[in-house]
């Protein structure tokens, strides 16, 4: 053994430490991966050694490698070993490694529970601190459940260092184990008034974080926070509190009114920008929630806007950015106040920082009005020209479109101008947003009927100009625009001035270089154009011209028939056949124009995007039921509407049955309607004009009108929108003059033009240039009301939406705190439950007291609400009264405890019932004592006895003193200078109903035998009648188990230990056990301080170590109803005693 | 705060602290993405950027970038302050800190961070207290180390 250690230490001298590793990595720049894999091999060797220092060094190096991106999950167990080292040096490294690489998926994490618990209760505050820090990074729901109580206890630790850490980590615990929130909350609230500023700020932090997610549960804390806000000078804390108020005010408008004043004071006085920014943000939030009724609220807004202006004008880019960000929040509700600073925002568009420019763009969106839209867009267009990066240029482009199209084109008064802007945008090379421009063109052309004529003229010019087509590569997104242009020219071909010219443009050979989907649209719309030209020519009685066009089609279409794109090819060949047929008819002088144009009769209307979703399910229709009993075969497929190419289908039908008689058609139509009615996939929209044309095929006559354009056509590529700006200005001027003449008439005119546009007052003066009717999108009949469902079910904060004012039910207590029974009825109840108990130090009574307070408060709150409706003035007075009441109730003891509802929690439903190692020591009518004994590997002859003292009486207990009769073997550690007969004073007093924990250290020589010590607790009980000396005798039982310390062991070491042969062996068997093996194992591990080494089915090996270094190995097997345990230990007496204790535990299972 | 990353101008990660549990894969992905984004920004740009549903606050000190991710409602300026405070702490502890200090004593840098922030929240606003805690813990470590020489360890004394 000694030899092994020597070897370990010498090896250690040759091991690389972290510095060597880092240096090595830096020296091996070329073959870093190779070097590191070599290092990892070395580390693996080091981890196999017994020397903990070597292991810690190895783990430290692994942590570094983990940061470099290497997987170290394989070393998780070694990390736990280092975590459980007794020396702080190693423990620190172990916890650091764990916090860096453990996560919820790490399976060995469950092995750490006991280790962490031990460290949390360590006498060294740094051990506790390091454990808390580590836990904050890798806490899992299981750890949170098991350790919640320990951490809660630490919130009342004597050292502020521990208290503040414990308070902060509670937030993580709440997130993982929401059930702990209610039991822990009263204590958390207490910490808001902790004497230590660090603890206080931690508590503020936690409550603010909680409250921001679920503000309504924390409204009752508002007065407390208000006090803190007006008294605190710590900016970190102030920021949190102010943020919290921002979350609370939407729920309580009265709070907002109160807040405005202190907040504006802060805004005026503070020099800290972070605080100023937070205040401004909260004031904005408050003003948003206070929709009206604030007399000086415009003053506050003005103040905010002014301060923000200062931020934006600052040379610091960060402040500029945040100023713009906050400005955009104000903009949402108070656009007027922001619009005054348009100059500033436009100035920011010239900033060198792109993110600032983008923020400014966001602001612009809200700043536009009918008046300034043209000007702003002009400015943006000039930026588009000089923008260097494509991303920013694309962003500008989307913004322009966004600004113009927002709220149903609310701000656009002249759509000619808008179309020309869009056309100008098509000159952008290499933009990704061609489809956006295209969508806008289509949208405007379809929805604004009056603009179609103009749009068509622009689009035909676009089609005609070669520059787009010429520069079009597959990647150039701008060619998408041609898709829109082709469609618009085809669909609204009646507005075309020179249809023949456009037709030729669309049939150019260059077109075949366009992407397939665009070509497909070309082919389809060529026919529409063709139909319209035929009609025109036939009406004008120019059969030659008509035949000429047909010939053109027949000549040019084959280039599309050869297309590689399936869609294009298919359409082109169909159409080619159709045109050839027409050619034959034309040769016979048969008029064809009407029939051809009937192919495209009817008008398309936009359908609302949600239309499909809103179709109500007809009564009696079960969508899940089969419509036809056997799943129908392919036949039914054919009858479904083909979807996208609706008109194409029409055409086929027409081709096939050109002479179908009216009756037949009617019959088919009827059958089809029947089909559709039964077809769940078919959207019914009977009254829409979209379907109407089916009923009157080929009857509608589309006249081709000669269009007289007021604006001369321009070749695209020249800046045109400016001209429209001038035209528009002139128009507005004229209008103004006109308006002066006839005020009343304009109002009538303006009214029916627009849908859904909300005019701001000043804008109302400007009437749109076109007779604009934006066709609203169609919805199916009986559209279902929209359902707002979207709340993320995975939101972790949702679980913390817990009512904190409701009195605490017993079932909600943190896992097993049963020894703190308060009233006797419950006491009897609980004693039937054999589950042993977990440590808790502080009082349920305190919670109860708190509960009382809370209840009073809510009652009071309700009163307050009522009265405030009647008299608002009294409000303040009552609040003062309330706080007085609170103080009173603190003094007064709750007397109605018996009335408390007794609910027994269903703790047994948990797969692994939480356990506690505390057991009853002694009890009388005054006091109840429970205790737990813990050994520590650091001190091989000491154990710590933690005694929880709970005052069960109405008296005040003080001068408590604990004394024991020392034995030769076991002695109580007494303060220096006291004799062996003196007692040890308990360092606290107990008010009624309060419990607290005291720790006593005992020194022990031999640990192989269990032993009992007799002792006495003496105290003075003081109540109204006077005070009495009382005492309580007890017997302290030191079991052998209490000398064991949970120590993890990995299977290699375990096997070596067993092989070594220096262990003596013994075994026991217990019958009649019904508990599951899992629970059994957990129980043994918990109560007897073992850790599981390996588990296979219902057989497990376990390990533990005594404080004096005895190894204890167990092999536990579960049979049908029995359990056998084989034990090996370096001391046979210890083993047999341990096994006896195990037997006793097992017998209870 | 969701996480904090320290990386060099070359994009080498020097420190990472995650206050939200994520898998290693996810962490690596985020790190790679952020390092790229932040390094691509020009020096004159502001310290904030929106990324996924988070806000990134970063600041460059000499050759090191300090980069924090915060939630939407959090205060960017206070986060900058936190970064600055941490740099000050490092500076005080190491005595005019440089990148190499952090590379070679990366565990110390973590210890300081852990005393300053816990679970992503500011734990101690006083610089003095943070350093006191770290130094005392260091002292404890040295005390434990010094009296146990190698010889003592193997039981030869």
CSV table of C-alpha atoms in Angstrom, one decimal, chain A residues 593-602 647 649-651 653-655 657-669 672-673 689-702:
chain,number,residue,atom,x,y,z
A,593,UNK,CA,-61.6,34.8,-80.7
A,594,UNK,CA,-64.6,34.5,-78.4
A,595,UNK,CA,-64.0,30.8,-77.6
A,596,UNK,CA,-60.3,31.3,-77.1
A,597,UNK,CA,-60.8,34.2,-74.7
A,598,UNK,CA,-63.4,32.3,-72.8
A,599,UNK,CA,-60.6,30.2,-71.6
A,600,UNK,CA,-59.5,33.0,-69.4
A,601,UNK,CA,-62.8,34.6,-68.5
A,602,UNK,CA,-63.5,35.6,-65.0
A,647,UNK,CA,-57.6,27.8,-65.7
A,649,UNK,CA,-58.0,22.6,-66.4
A,650,UNK,CA,-60.8,24.6,-67.7
A,651,UNK,CA,-59.2,24.7,-71.0
A,653,UNK,CA,-62.4,20.5,-70.5
A,654,UNK,CA,-63.2,22.9,-73.2
A,655,UNK,CA,-61.0,21.3,-75.7
A,657,UNK,CA,-66.0,18.8,-75.3
A,658,UNK,CA,-66.3,21.7,-77.5
A,659,UNK,CA,-69.8,20.8,-78.6
A,660,UNK,CA,-71.1,19.5,-75.3
A,661,UNK,CA,-74.8,20.5,-75.0
A,662,UNK,CA,-76.0,22.8,-72.3
A,663,UNK,CA,-78.0,20.0,-70.6
A,664,UNK,CA,-75.0,17.8,-70.3
A,665,UNK,CA,-72.9,20.6,-68.9
A,666,UNK,CA,-75.5,21.4,-66.3
A,667,UNK,CA,-75.8,17.8,-65.3
A,668,UNK,CA,-72.0,17.6,-64.9
A,669,UNK,CA,-71.8,20.8,-63.0
A,672,UNK,CA,-69.4,18.2,-59.6
A,673,UNK,CA,-71.0,20.5,-57.0
A,689,UNK,CA,-67.0,35.7,-58.2
A,690,UNK,CA,-64.0,33.3,-58.5
A,691,UNK,CA,-66.3,30.4,-59.1
A,692,UNK,CA,-69.1,32.2,-60.8
A,693,UNK,CA,-67.6,32.1,-64.2
A,694,UNK,CA,-68.0,28.4,-64.3
A,695,UNK,CA,-71.7,29.0,-64.6
A,696,UNK,CA,-71.5,31.2,-67.6
A,697,UNK,CA,-68.8,29.8,-69.8
A,698,UNK,CA,-67.8,31.8,-72.7
A,699,UNK,CA,-70.6,34.3,-72.5
A,700,UNK,CA,-68.8,37.2,-71.1
A,701,UNK,CA,-67.5,39.6,-73.6
A,702,UNK,CA,-64.3,41.4,-72.8
